[in-house]
Short mmCIF file of C-alpha atoms in Angstrom, two decimals:
data_model
loop_
_atom_site.label_atom_id
_atom_site.label_comp_id
_atom_site.label_asym_id
_atom_site.label_seq_id
_atom_site.Cartn_x
_atom_site.Cartn_y
_atom_site.Cartn_z
CA MET A 99 -0.26 0.23 -0.13
CA VAL A 100 2.42 2.21 0.94
CA GLN A 101 4.66 1.58 -2.46
CA SER A 102 1.51 2.01 -4.82
CA ASP A 103 0.73 5.41 -2.68
CA ASN A 104 4.64 6.52 -3.20
CA ARG A 105 4.20 5.63 -7.25
CA GLN A 106 1.18 7.92 -7.41
CA GLN A 107 3.24 10.45 -5.58
CA GLY A 108 6.05 9.75 -7.91
CA VAL A 109 3.67 9.98 -11.22
CA LEU A 110 2.10 13.16 -9.98
CA ARG A 111 5.44 14.88 -9.33
CA SER A 112 6.49 13.74 -12.97
CA LEU A 113 3.67 15.11 -15.03
CA ASP A 114 4.19 17.60 -17.01
CA TRP A 115 1.63 20.36 -15.59
CA TRP A 116 2.74 22.94 -18.17
CA THR A 117 0.81 20.88 -20.77
CA ILE A 118 -1.87 20.14 -18.52
CA GLY A 119 -2.35 24.02 -18.46
CA ILE A 120 -2.30 24.44 -21.78
CA TYR A 121 -4.72 21.80 -22.24
CA LEU A 122 -6.93 23.64 -19.68
CA ALA A 123 -6.87 26.93 -21.57
CA LEU A 124 -7.33 25.28 -24.76
CA LEU A 125 -10.53 23.87 -23.16
CA THR A 126 -11.48 27.04 -22.03
CA PHE A 127 -11.26 29.28 -24.75
CA GLY A 128 -13.25 26.51 -26.72
CA TRP A 129 -16.04 26.51 -24.97
CA ILE A 130 -16.15 30.16 -25.05
CA SER A 131 -16.08 30.05 -28.70
CA VAL A 132 -18.81 27.27 -28.91
CA CYS A 133 -20.81 29.46 -26.98
CA GLY A 134 -20.49 32.33 -29.25
CA ALA A 135 -20.92 29.98 -32.52
CA SER A 136 -24.15 28.59 -30.82
CA TYR A 137 -25.72 31.67 -29.53
CA THR A 138 -28.76 33.11 -30.77
CA TYR A 139 -30.18 36.31 -30.01
CA GLY A 140 -32.49 36.44 -27.45
CA ASP A 141 -31.09 33.29 -25.62
CA ASN A 142 -30.62 33.60 -21.57
CA ASP A 143 -28.95 30.81 -20.47
CA ILE A 144 -25.88 29.63 -22.36
CA PHE A 145 -25.52 27.22 -19.63
CA SER A 146 -28.48 25.44 -20.13
CA LEU A 147 -28.29 21.56 -21.44
CA GLY A 148 -30.78 22.37 -23.94
CA SER A 149 -28.14 24.40 -25.83
CA ARG A 150 -24.88 23.37 -27.97
CA SER A 151 -22.71 25.62 -25.10
CA GLY A 152 -24.25 23.48 -21.99
CA MET A 153 -23.65 20.21 -23.60
CA GLN A 154 -20.43 21.03 -24.17
CA ILE A 155 -19.64 21.69 -21.00
CA ILE A 156 -21.01 18.01 -19.78
CA TRP A 157 -18.26 17.01 -22.48
CA ILE A 158 -15.42 18.94 -21.17
CA GLY A 159 -16.34 17.82 -17.51
CA THR A 160 -16.71 13.91 -18.68
CA SER A 161 -13.17 14.77 -20.83
CA ILE A 162 -11.06 16.22 -17.78
CA THR A 163 -12.86 12.93 -15.93
CA LEU A 164 -11.58 10.44 -18.63
CA GLY A 165 -8.06 12.34 -18.48
CA PHE A 166 -7.87 11.87 -14.82
CA ILE A 167 -8.68 8.06 -15.11
CA ILE A 168 -6.07 7.49 -17.72
CA LEU A 169 -3.16 8.97 -15.36
CA LEU A 170 -4.55 6.02 -12.87
CA LEU A 171 -3.92 3.31 -15.43
CA ASP A 172 -0.16 1.87 -14.98
CA ASP A 173 1.87 3.01 -18.02
CA ARG A 174 2.67 -0.46 -18.88
CA PHE A 175 -0.83 -1.29 -19.33
CA TYR A 176 -0.99 0.73 -22.70
CA ASP A 177 2.53 -0.79 -24.14
CA THR A 178 1.07 -4.22 -23.37
CA PHE A 179 -2.28 -4.22 -24.54
CA SER A 180 -1.37 -1.52 -27.63
CA TYR A 181 -2.29 -4.54 -30.16
CA VAL A 182 -5.76 -5.43 -28.64
CA ILE A 183 -6.82 -1.70 -28.45
CA TYR A 184 -5.93 -1.17 -32.42
CA ALA A 185 -7.55 -4.75 -33.10
CA ALA A 186 -10.69 -3.87 -31.19
CA LEU A 187 -10.51 -0.43 -33.05
CA VAL A 188 -10.18 -1.78 -36.36
CA LEU A 189 -12.91 -4.25 -35.97
CA LEU A 190 -15.61 -1.37 -34.78
CA LEU A 191 -14.06 0.75 -37.74
CA PHE A 192 -15.43 -2.10 -39.94
CA ALA A 193 -18.46 -2.64 -38.80
CA THR A 194 -19.17 0.70 -38.33
CA ILE A 195 -19.01 0.90 -42.44
CA PHE A 196 -22.37 -1.50 -42.71
CA ASN A 197 -23.55 1.11 -40.18
CA PRO A 198 -27.76 1.83 -40.98
CA HIS A 199 -27.61 5.44 -39.90
CA SER A 200 -26.14 8.20 -42.15
CA ILE A 201 -25.40 11.25 -41.29
CA LYS A 202 -24.83 13.95 -43.59
CA GLY A 203 -24.32 11.46 -46.19
CA SER A 204 -21.38 9.70 -43.83
CA ARG A 205 -21.66 6.35 -41.82
CA SER A 206 -19.05 7.08 -39.68
CA TRP A 207 -21.18 7.70 -36.70
CA LEU A 208 -22.82 5.05 -34.19
CA VAL A 209 -26.17 6.17 -32.69
CA LEU A 210 -26.84 4.68 -29.06
CA GLY A 211 -29.88 6.47 -28.26
CA PRO A 212 -29.33 9.77 -27.63
CA LEU A 213 -25.63 9.42 -27.66
CA ARG A 214 -23.69 9.69 -31.17
CA LEU A 215 -20.08 8.62 -31.21
CA GLN A 216 -17.45 8.61 -34.45
CA PRO A 217 -15.08 5.63 -34.00
CA ALA A 218 -12.61 7.36 -36.31
CA GLU A 219 -11.69 9.60 -33.55
CA PHE A 220 -10.99 7.04 -30.93
CA ALA A 221 -8.88 4.62 -33.80
CA LYS A 222 -6.06 7.76 -33.85
CA PHE A 223 -4.94 6.75 -29.89
CA ALA A 224 -5.56 3.04 -30.94
CA THR A 225 -3.22 3.31 -34.11
CA ALA A 226 -0.84 5.34 -32.31
CA LEU A 227 -0.46 2.91 -29.70
CA ALA A 228 0.05 0.28 -32.38
CA ILE A 229 2.50 1.61 -34.50
CA SER A 230 4.76 2.39 -31.21
CA LYS A 231 4.47 -1.02 -30.00
CA PHE A 232 5.29 -2.26 -33.34
CA MET A 233 8.23 0.26 -34.29
CA SER A 234 9.83 0.01 -30.53
CA SER A 235 9.86 -4.14 -31.22
CA TYR A 236 13.19 -6.08 -31.49
CA GLY A 237 15.03 -5.80 -34.56
CA PHE A 238 12.81 -3.33 -36.15
CA ASN A 239 14.50 -1.06 -38.95
CA ILE A 240 12.66 1.40 -40.90
CA HIS A 241 15.13 1.35 -43.83
CA ARG A 242 14.42 -1.92 -43.94
CA MET A 243 11.25 -2.33 -46.49
CA LYS A 244 9.41 -5.46 -45.17
CA ASP A 245 9.17 -3.47 -41.85
CA PHE A 246 8.62 -0.01 -43.33
CA PHE A 247 5.65 -1.51 -45.29
CA ALA A 248 4.42 -3.14 -42.28
CA ALA A 249 4.62 -0.26 -40.41
CA ALA A 250 2.41 1.50 -43.26
CA PHE A 251 -0.09 -1.52 -43.28
CA ILE A 252 -0.90 -0.73 -39.41
CA ILE A 253 -1.73 3.18 -40.70
CA ILE A 254 -3.48 2.20 -44.09
CA LEU A 255 -5.70 -0.36 -42.62
CA PRO A 256 -7.99 2.10 -40.53
CA MET A 257 -7.92 4.74 -43.16
CA ILE A 258 -9.47 2.02 -45.89
CA CYS A 259 -12.34 1.27 -43.12
CA ILE A 260 -12.73 4.88 -43.05
CA VAL A 261 -12.94 5.88 -46.42
CA GLY A 262 -15.26 2.57 -46.37
CA GLN A 263 -17.72 5.05 -44.27
CA ARG A 264 -17.42 7.86 -46.64
CA GLU A 265 -15.35 9.75 -44.23
CA THR A 266 -12.48 10.81 -46.43
CA GLY A 267 -11.40 14.13 -44.27
CA SER A 268 -11.33 11.64 -41.47
CA ALA A 269 -8.95 8.98 -43.10
CA LEU A 270 -6.86 11.78 -44.52
CA VAL A 271 -5.67 12.64 -41.05
CA TYR A 272 -4.19 9.42 -40.54
CA SER A 273 -1.24 10.59 -43.17
CA ALA A 274 0.20 12.65 -40.48
CA PHE A 275 1.84 9.28 -39.08
CA PHE A 276 4.36 9.53 -41.69
CA LEU A 277 5.65 12.96 -40.00
CA MET A 278 6.54 10.80 -37.39
CA PHE A 279 8.29 8.15 -39.63
CA TYR A 280 10.40 10.83 -40.44
CA ARG A 281 11.68 11.60 -37.25
CA GLU A 282 12.24 7.83 -36.59
CA GLY A 283 14.43 7.68 -39.78
CA MET A 284 12.88 7.69 -42.43
CA PRO A 285 14.44 8.78 -45.82
CA GLY A 286 14.07 12.14 -46.58
CA SER A 287 13.32 11.37 -50.51
CA ILE A 288 9.89 9.93 -49.59
CA LEU A 289 8.94 13.20 -47.79
CA PHE A 290 10.01 15.21 -50.54
CA THR A 291 8.19 12.86 -53.04
CA ALA A 292 5.25 13.56 -51.46
CA VAL A 293 5.61 17.65 -51.49
CA ALA A 294 6.57 17.01 -55.30
CA MET A 295 3.16 15.17 -56.13
CA VAL A 296 1.43 18.46 -54.70
CA VAL A 297 3.26 20.55 -56.52
CA TYR A 298 2.52 18.65 -59.51
CA PHE A 299 -0.96 18.47 -59.14
CA VAL A 300 -1.53 22.39 -58.06
CA VAL A 301 0.39 23.46 -60.72
CA GLY A 302 -0.61 20.81 -63.32
CA VAL A 303 -4.18 21.46 -62.79
CA LYS A 304 -3.96 25.15 -62.26
CA TYR A 305 -2.33 26.18 -65.16
CA GLU A 306 -3.74 23.13 -67.43
CA ASN A 307 -5.71 25.08 -69.95
CA VAL A 308 -3.00 28.27 -69.85
CA MET A 309 -0.99 28.33 -73.21
CA MET A 310 2.41 29.27 -73.63
CA TRP A 311 3.47 31.88 -76.34
CA ASP A 312 3.13 29.53 -79.12
CA GLY A 313 -0.47 28.67 -78.62
CA GLN A 314 0.14 25.32 -78.54
CA THR A 315 2.12 23.65 -74.99
CA SER A 316 0.51 24.11 -71.61
CA VAL A 317 2.22 26.05 -69.41
CA GLY A 318 0.69 23.61 -66.57
CA GLU A 319 1.96 20.24 -68.41
CA PHE A 320 5.48 22.17 -69.55
CA ILE A 321 6.56 23.44 -65.74
CA VAL A 322 5.52 19.91 -64.50
CA LEU A 323 7.72 18.03 -66.85
CA LEU A 324 10.00 20.33 -66.51
CA LEU A 325 10.16 20.46 -62.86
CA VAL A 326 10.58 16.19 -63.15
CA GLN A 327 13.51 16.96 -65.13
CA ILE A 328 15.18 19.16 -62.38
CA PHE A 329 14.15 17.31 -59.59
CA SER A 330 15.90 13.76 -60.94
CA THR A 331 18.97 15.92 -61.66
CA GLY A 332 18.79 17.07 -58.23
CA MET A 333 18.54 13.65 -56.62
CA VAL A 334 21.74 12.50 -58.92
CA SER A 335 23.50 15.11 -56.80
CA THR A 336 22.24 14.65 -53.46
CA TYR A 337 22.51 10.78 -53.54
CA ILE A 338 24.82 9.86 -56.15
CA HIS A 339 27.12 12.83 -54.97
CA ASN A 340 28.35 12.96 -58.85
CA GLY A 341 28.53 16.79 -59.61
CA ARG A 342 30.06 16.58 -63.23
CA GLN A 343 27.46 14.11 -64.10
CA THR A 344 24.87 16.29 -62.42
CA VAL A 345 25.62 19.40 -64.62
CA GLN A 346 25.93 17.48 -67.64
CA MET A 347 22.19 15.71 -67.41
CA LEU A 348 20.99 19.40 -66.18
CA LEU A 349 22.59 20.78 -69.49
CA TYR A 350 21.24 18.31 -71.73
CA THR A 351 17.65 17.89 -70.54
CA VAL A 352 16.92 21.85 -69.27
CA GLY A 353 18.94 22.65 -72.73
CA ILE A 354 17.04 21.12 -74.94
CA THR A 355 13.42 21.70 -73.78
CA LEU A 356 14.62 25.25 -73.77
CA GLY A 357 16.16 25.06 -77.36
CA CYS A 358 12.88 23.68 -78.53
CA MET A 359 10.47 25.86 -76.62
CA LEU A 360 12.62 28.99 -78.76
CA PHE A 361 12.02 27.01 -81.73
CA SER A 362 8.41 26.56 -81.36
CA VAL A 363 7.66 30.66 -80.36
CA TYR A 364 10.06 31.89 -83.33
CA VAL A 365 10.33 29.01 -85.98
CA ILE A 366 7.26 26.40 -86.35
CA PRO A 367 4.52 26.59 -83.36
CA PHE A 368 4.21 22.84 -82.07
CA ASP A 369 3.37 21.06 -78.40
CA VAL A 370 6.93 21.58 -76.95
CA THR A 371 5.46 18.47 -73.97
CA TYR A 372 6.02 16.05 -76.64
CA VAL A 373 9.68 16.60 -76.69
CA GLN A 374 9.74 16.85 -73.11
CA LEU A 375 8.29 13.26 -72.52
CA ILE A 376 10.60 12.12 -74.97
CA VAL A 377 13.32 13.51 -72.74
CA SER A 378 12.40 12.22 -69.55
CA PHE A 379 11.80 8.87 -70.93
CA VAL A 380 15.56 8.84 -71.96
CA LEU A 381 16.44 10.29 -68.99
CA ILE A 382 14.92 7.35 -67.28
CA GLY A 383 16.34 5.30 -69.38
CA PHE A 384 19.57 6.51 -68.53
CA LEU A 385 19.30 6.51 -65.07
CA PHE A 386 18.45 2.74 -64.87
CA TYR A 387 21.83 2.16 -67.72
CA GLN A 388 23.74 3.95 -64.83
CA GLY A 389 22.11 1.54 -62.21
CA LEU A 390 23.64 -1.68 -63.80
CA SER A 391 27.02 -0.51 -65.06
CA ALA A 392 27.89 1.34 -61.94
CA ARG A 393 25.93 -1.34 -59.30
CA ILE A 394 24.64 1.44 -57.74
CA ARG A 395 21.02 1.30 -56.11
CA ASN A 396 20.00 4.58 -55.75
CA TYR A 397 20.23 5.07 -59.60
CA TYR A 398 17.18 3.00 -59.79
CA PHE A 399 15.21 4.92 -57.31
CA ILE A 400 15.61 8.25 -59.04
CA ALA A 401 14.74 6.65 -61.91
CA LEU A 402 11.43 4.95 -60.40
CA PHE A 403 11.38 8.28 -59.04
CA ALA A 404 10.83 10.23 -62.28
CA LEU A 405 8.45 7.66 -63.67
CA GLY A 406 6.24 7.53 -60.90
CA SER A 407 6.30 11.63 -61.05
CA LEU A 408 5.21 11.43 -64.82
CA ALA A 409 2.62 8.31 -64.03
CA PHE A 410 1.31 10.23 -61.09
CA PHE A 411 0.96 13.35 -62.84
CA TYR A 412 -1.05 12.13 -65.99
CA SER A 413 -3.25 9.83 -63.48
CA ALA A 414 -4.06 12.62 -61.45
CA ASP A 415 -5.44 14.65 -64.07
CA TYR A 416 -7.69 11.80 -65.55
CA VAL A 417 -8.64 11.11 -62.02
CA LEU A 418 -9.68 14.43 -61.46
CA ASN A 419 -11.63 15.23 -64.42
CA ASN A 420 -13.16 11.47 -65.29
CA VAL A 421 -13.58 9.75 -61.81
CA MET A 422 -13.99 12.17 -58.69
CA GLU A 423 -17.45 13.51 -58.12
CA PRO A 424 -18.64 16.95 -59.42
CA HIS A 425 -19.01 18.58 -56.37
CA GLN A 426 -15.30 17.31 -55.48
CA ARG A 427 -13.82 18.70 -58.33
CA VAL A 428 -15.17 21.86 -57.72
CA ARG A 429 -14.19 22.14 -54.54
CA ILE A 430 -10.42 21.43 -56.03
CA ASN A 431 -11.43 24.12 -58.46
CA VAL A 432 -12.21 26.87 -55.85
CA LEU A 433 -9.56 25.88 -53.98
CA LEU A 434 -7.36 26.41 -56.84
CA GLY A 435 -8.78 30.04 -57.91
CA LEU A 436 -10.28 28.35 -61.17
CA GLU A 437 -13.57 28.72 -60.00
CA GLU A 438 -15.71 30.93 -57.43
CA ASP A 439 -18.69 29.25 -56.45
CA LEU A 440 -19.48 31.56 -54.15
CA ALA A 441 -23.12 30.47 -53.88
CA GLY A 442 -22.07 26.53 -53.97
CA ALA A 443 -19.00 24.91 -52.59
CA GLY A 444 -17.20 28.31 -51.95
CA TYR A 445 -19.88 29.41 -49.72
CA ASN A 446 -18.20 28.10 -46.53
CA VAL A 447 -14.78 29.43 -46.82
CA HIS A 448 -16.65 32.45 -48.32
CA GLN A 449 -18.54 33.20 -45.24
CA SER A 450 -16.00 32.25 -43.22
CA GLU A 451 -13.55 35.15 -44.35
CA ILE A 452 -15.72 37.49 -43.99
CA ALA A 453 -16.86 36.78 -40.47
CA ILE A 454 -12.57 36.70 -39.79
CA GLY A 455 -11.98 39.87 -41.60
CA SER A 456 -14.98 41.59 -39.63
CA GLY A 457 -13.16 41.07 -36.55
CA GLY A 458 -10.29 43.15 -37.44
CA LEU A 459 -7.61 43.89 -34.80
CA GLN A 460 -9.39 43.18 -31.43
CA GLY A 461 -13.00 42.10 -32.28
CA LYS A 462 -16.62 42.21 -32.20
CA GLY A 463 -16.49 40.83 -27.88
CA PHE A 464 -18.04 37.96 -26.50
CA LEU A 465 -21.64 36.99 -28.39
CA ASN A 466 -21.37 40.08 -30.17
CA GLY A 467 -20.47 38.63 -34.07
CA THR A 468 -23.06 39.11 -36.42
CA GLN A 469 -22.46 36.52 -39.21
CA THR A 470 -22.19 34.25 -36.86
CA LYS A 471 -25.38 35.02 -34.73
CA LEU A 472 -27.28 35.23 -37.83
CA LYS A 473 -25.80 31.86 -39.48
CA PHE A 474 -24.45 32.75 -42.21
CA VAL A 475 -21.38 30.03 -41.86
CA PRO A 476 -22.26 26.63 -41.77
CA GLU A 477 -20.75 24.42 -39.44
CA GLN A 478 -19.51 27.35 -37.57
CA ASP A 479 -19.68 25.25 -34.30
CA THR A 480 -17.98 22.37 -35.46
CA ASP A 481 -15.23 22.48 -38.04
CA PHE A 482 -15.54 26.26 -39.02
CA ILE A 483 -15.29 27.32 -35.52
CA PHE A 484 -12.17 29.33 -36.04
CA CYS A 485 -13.85 31.93 -37.94
CA THR A 486 -15.98 32.71 -34.49
CA VAL A 487 -12.78 33.18 -32.61
CA GLY A 488 -11.48 35.39 -35.83
CA GLU A 489 -15.17 37.42 -35.88
CA GLU A 490 -15.39 37.88 -31.80
CA GLU A 491 -11.66 38.01 -30.59
CA GLY A 492 -9.99 39.84 -33.60
CA PHE A 493 -6.59 39.06 -34.76
CA LEU A 494 -5.24 39.31 -31.15
CA GLY A 495 -7.34 36.23 -30.09
CA SER A 496 -6.63 34.32 -33.14
CA ALA A 497 -3.00 35.08 -32.86
CA GLY A 498 -3.47 33.78 -28.83
CA VAL A 499 -5.53 30.58 -29.95
CA LEU A 500 -2.41 29.77 -32.32
CA LEU A 501 0.39 30.65 -29.79
CA LEU A 502 -1.52 28.39 -27.37
CA PHE A 503 -1.67 25.51 -30.04
CA LEU A 504 2.33 26.31 -31.16
CA ALA A 505 3.27 26.15 -27.02
CA LEU A 506 1.35 22.51 -27.22
CA ILE A 507 3.30 21.40 -29.89
CA ILE A 508 6.52 22.40 -28.68
CA ARG A 509 5.80 21.12 -25.59
CA LEU A 510 5.14 17.74 -27.00
CA ILE A 511 8.16 17.72 -28.72
CA ILE A 512 10.26 18.33 -25.77
CA LEU A 513 8.38 15.69 -23.92
CA ALA A 514 8.92 13.18 -26.98
CA GLU A 515 12.55 13.74 -27.23
CA ARG A 516 12.88 13.07 -23.38
CA GLN A 517 11.66 9.30 -23.34
CA PRO A 518 13.91 6.99 -21.97
CA PHE A 519 12.14 4.26 -24.33
CA LYS A 520 11.25 4.01 -28.34
CA PHE A 521 8.00 3.54 -27.71
CA GLY A 522 7.00 6.79 -25.75
CA ARG A 523 8.85 8.90 -28.23
CA VAL A 524 7.44 7.07 -31.03
CA TYR A 525 3.76 7.69 -29.33
CA GLY A 526 4.80 10.96 -28.50
CA TYR A 527 5.79 11.95 -32.17
CA SER A 528 2.43 10.25 -33.25
CA VAL A 529 0.35 12.84 -31.00
CA LEU A 530 2.24 15.64 -32.22
CA SER A 531 1.74 14.55 -35.66
CA ILE A 532 -2.30 14.62 -35.57
CA PHE A 533 -2.62 17.47 -33.43
CA LEU A 534 0.14 19.04 -35.71
CA PHE A 535 -2.39 18.24 -38.79
CA HIS A 536 -5.60 19.17 -37.66
CA VAL A 537 -4.60 22.45 -36.63
CA PHE A 538 -2.70 23.28 -40.06
CA ILE A 539 -5.70 21.90 -42.14
CA ASN A 540 -8.38 23.42 -39.93
CA VAL A 541 -7.19 26.97 -39.75
CA GLY A 542 -6.14 26.50 -43.23
CA MET A 543 -9.34 25.73 -44.75
CA VAL A 544 -11.02 28.25 -42.83
CA LEU A 545 -8.94 30.82 -44.16
CA GLY A 546 -9.25 29.20 -48.04
CA LEU A 547 -5.96 28.08 -47.86
CA THR A 548 -6.34 24.16 -47.83
CA PRO A 549 -8.82 21.87 -49.14
CA VAL A 550 -12.16 21.95 -46.99
CA ILE A 551 -12.24 18.17 -45.87
CA GLY A 552 -14.44 18.56 -42.81
CA ILE A 553 -11.91 17.64 -39.45
CA PRO A 554 -12.23 19.65 -36.01
CA LEU A 555 -9.94 21.58 -34.36
CA PRO A 556 -8.61 20.11 -31.35
CA PHE A 557 -10.67 21.42 -28.27
CA PHE A 558 -12.34 23.87 -30.01
CA SER A 559 -15.07 22.30 -32.18
CA TYR A 560 -18.30 21.14 -31.03
CA GLY A 561 -18.74 17.66 -29.87
CA GLY A 562 -17.90 14.85 -27.66
CA SER A 563 -15.94 12.12 -30.25
CA SER A 564 -13.76 14.38 -31.04
CA LEU A 565 -12.90 15.95 -27.59
CA TRP A 566 -12.63 12.44 -25.83
CA GLY A 567 -10.61 11.46 -28.69
CA PHE A 568 -7.92 14.09 -28.56
CA THR A 569 -8.24 13.54 -24.54
CA ILE A 570 -7.33 10.21 -24.74
CA LEU A 571 -4.63 10.64 -27.08
CA LEU A 572 -3.09 13.21 -25.32
CA PHE A 573 -3.52 12.02 -21.86
CA ILE A 574 -1.97 8.26 -22.48
CA PHE A 575 1.67 10.44 -23.37
CA LEU A 576 1.04 12.36 -20.08
CA ARG A 577 0.99 8.98 -18.29
CA ILE A 578 3.43 7.48 -20.31
CA ASP A 579 5.90 10.50 -19.71
CA ALA A 580 4.85 10.74 -16.41
CA GLY A 581 6.11 7.40 -15.80
CA ARG A 582 9.62 7.89 -17.30
CA ASN A 583 11.34 8.09 -13.99
CA LEU A 584 9.85 5.35 -11.55
CA VAL A 585 11.81 2.57 -10.62
CA ARG A 586 10.52 -0.62 -12.17
CA THR A 587 9.70 -4.15 -10.07
#
């Protein structure tokens, strides 16, 4: 009994109270924002359980209780039962696909009487535990293809189930785990490839119908093919360390492309991208040949990068125009500035930008926002709750909220780096990655900088599932961190 009491005292002393303080501050500001977003002129009691703000108090109270319970459990519990928790949540995700209840076209909610739960929110901490357990196992090496793909499968499996529930936005959140992979040694080339794909897609789609001076060549296709050539030659310099060969490849590829462009402009107009494709395939063939002759494996990877870049670019264009639903295509076009559609796909973002802009420097004050009180912004107390912060608290309040999230992110980095075991570090960076993804994408979509994919802002958006999910995710890490200095018996 004495040993147990001493252990609990040790846990309390080791708890990171700074993080708990930030958590409580975010909960407080989140509740204020829910009040502002859900308040209607004439309402007298914001604490009534019949109101969204009143119910949010219940969710906050139960979340704090849940966090306290998590802190009471032995930190070794989460390591021991990681796979069991993961398997249970994946089965629940799979079962939810066949859920008869459809809410706004999504089957991601389980309806239990008056209570609605979204398993995808809880699967985040289960996936984080499972991936931490797997990556901390003896002999794991992220540079070994078998281990890397096995770890990736742990992440992709719940994503597939969530996509089956027609909840693409929630599924995309799980891609945040690959940021943790990078910290744990994943080659930077994989992260660079992901960024390059985004660049190809944005540039290719945005400037697809813009023609160059010759009137025959698409600016978007021309730039993407030129980037593929430049990126590939740059990777030769980085991973092969052959500066002379890099310069030669760059002179040939870019030189031929620019020469053909000048010929098309001043002599005979033609589509330069045909020449670029030929040059790109010659470049790929040269890289494979160098790999065979020099017996350097990195040549093959660079060649596959170039080939994959071409395949992705042309397949992405096909998927956008022939596979995606019209409303999805419109959302992308609105984001890229190709369409306005202020009455349709761009309505939410347009109204949220108006609300944020109207707040000015200091905001209109608590419960005084006109855009939110008159319900101009759809989903203003869930996915678009940050516009309420901007309208009522202004630039200063919005900056303060973002600084709080920044403090949380920095604190999580500090806690993750001080873990004595790999399990704790991997889990910590998984938590960090998920929070970072949510904040970046949610605030970005409210400001019109990222696609509208419908994910909540941690501790701010109304609802029990997201609040419980984020609390469990965070407090498991706090409990693991609190046990870092305990003497094991």
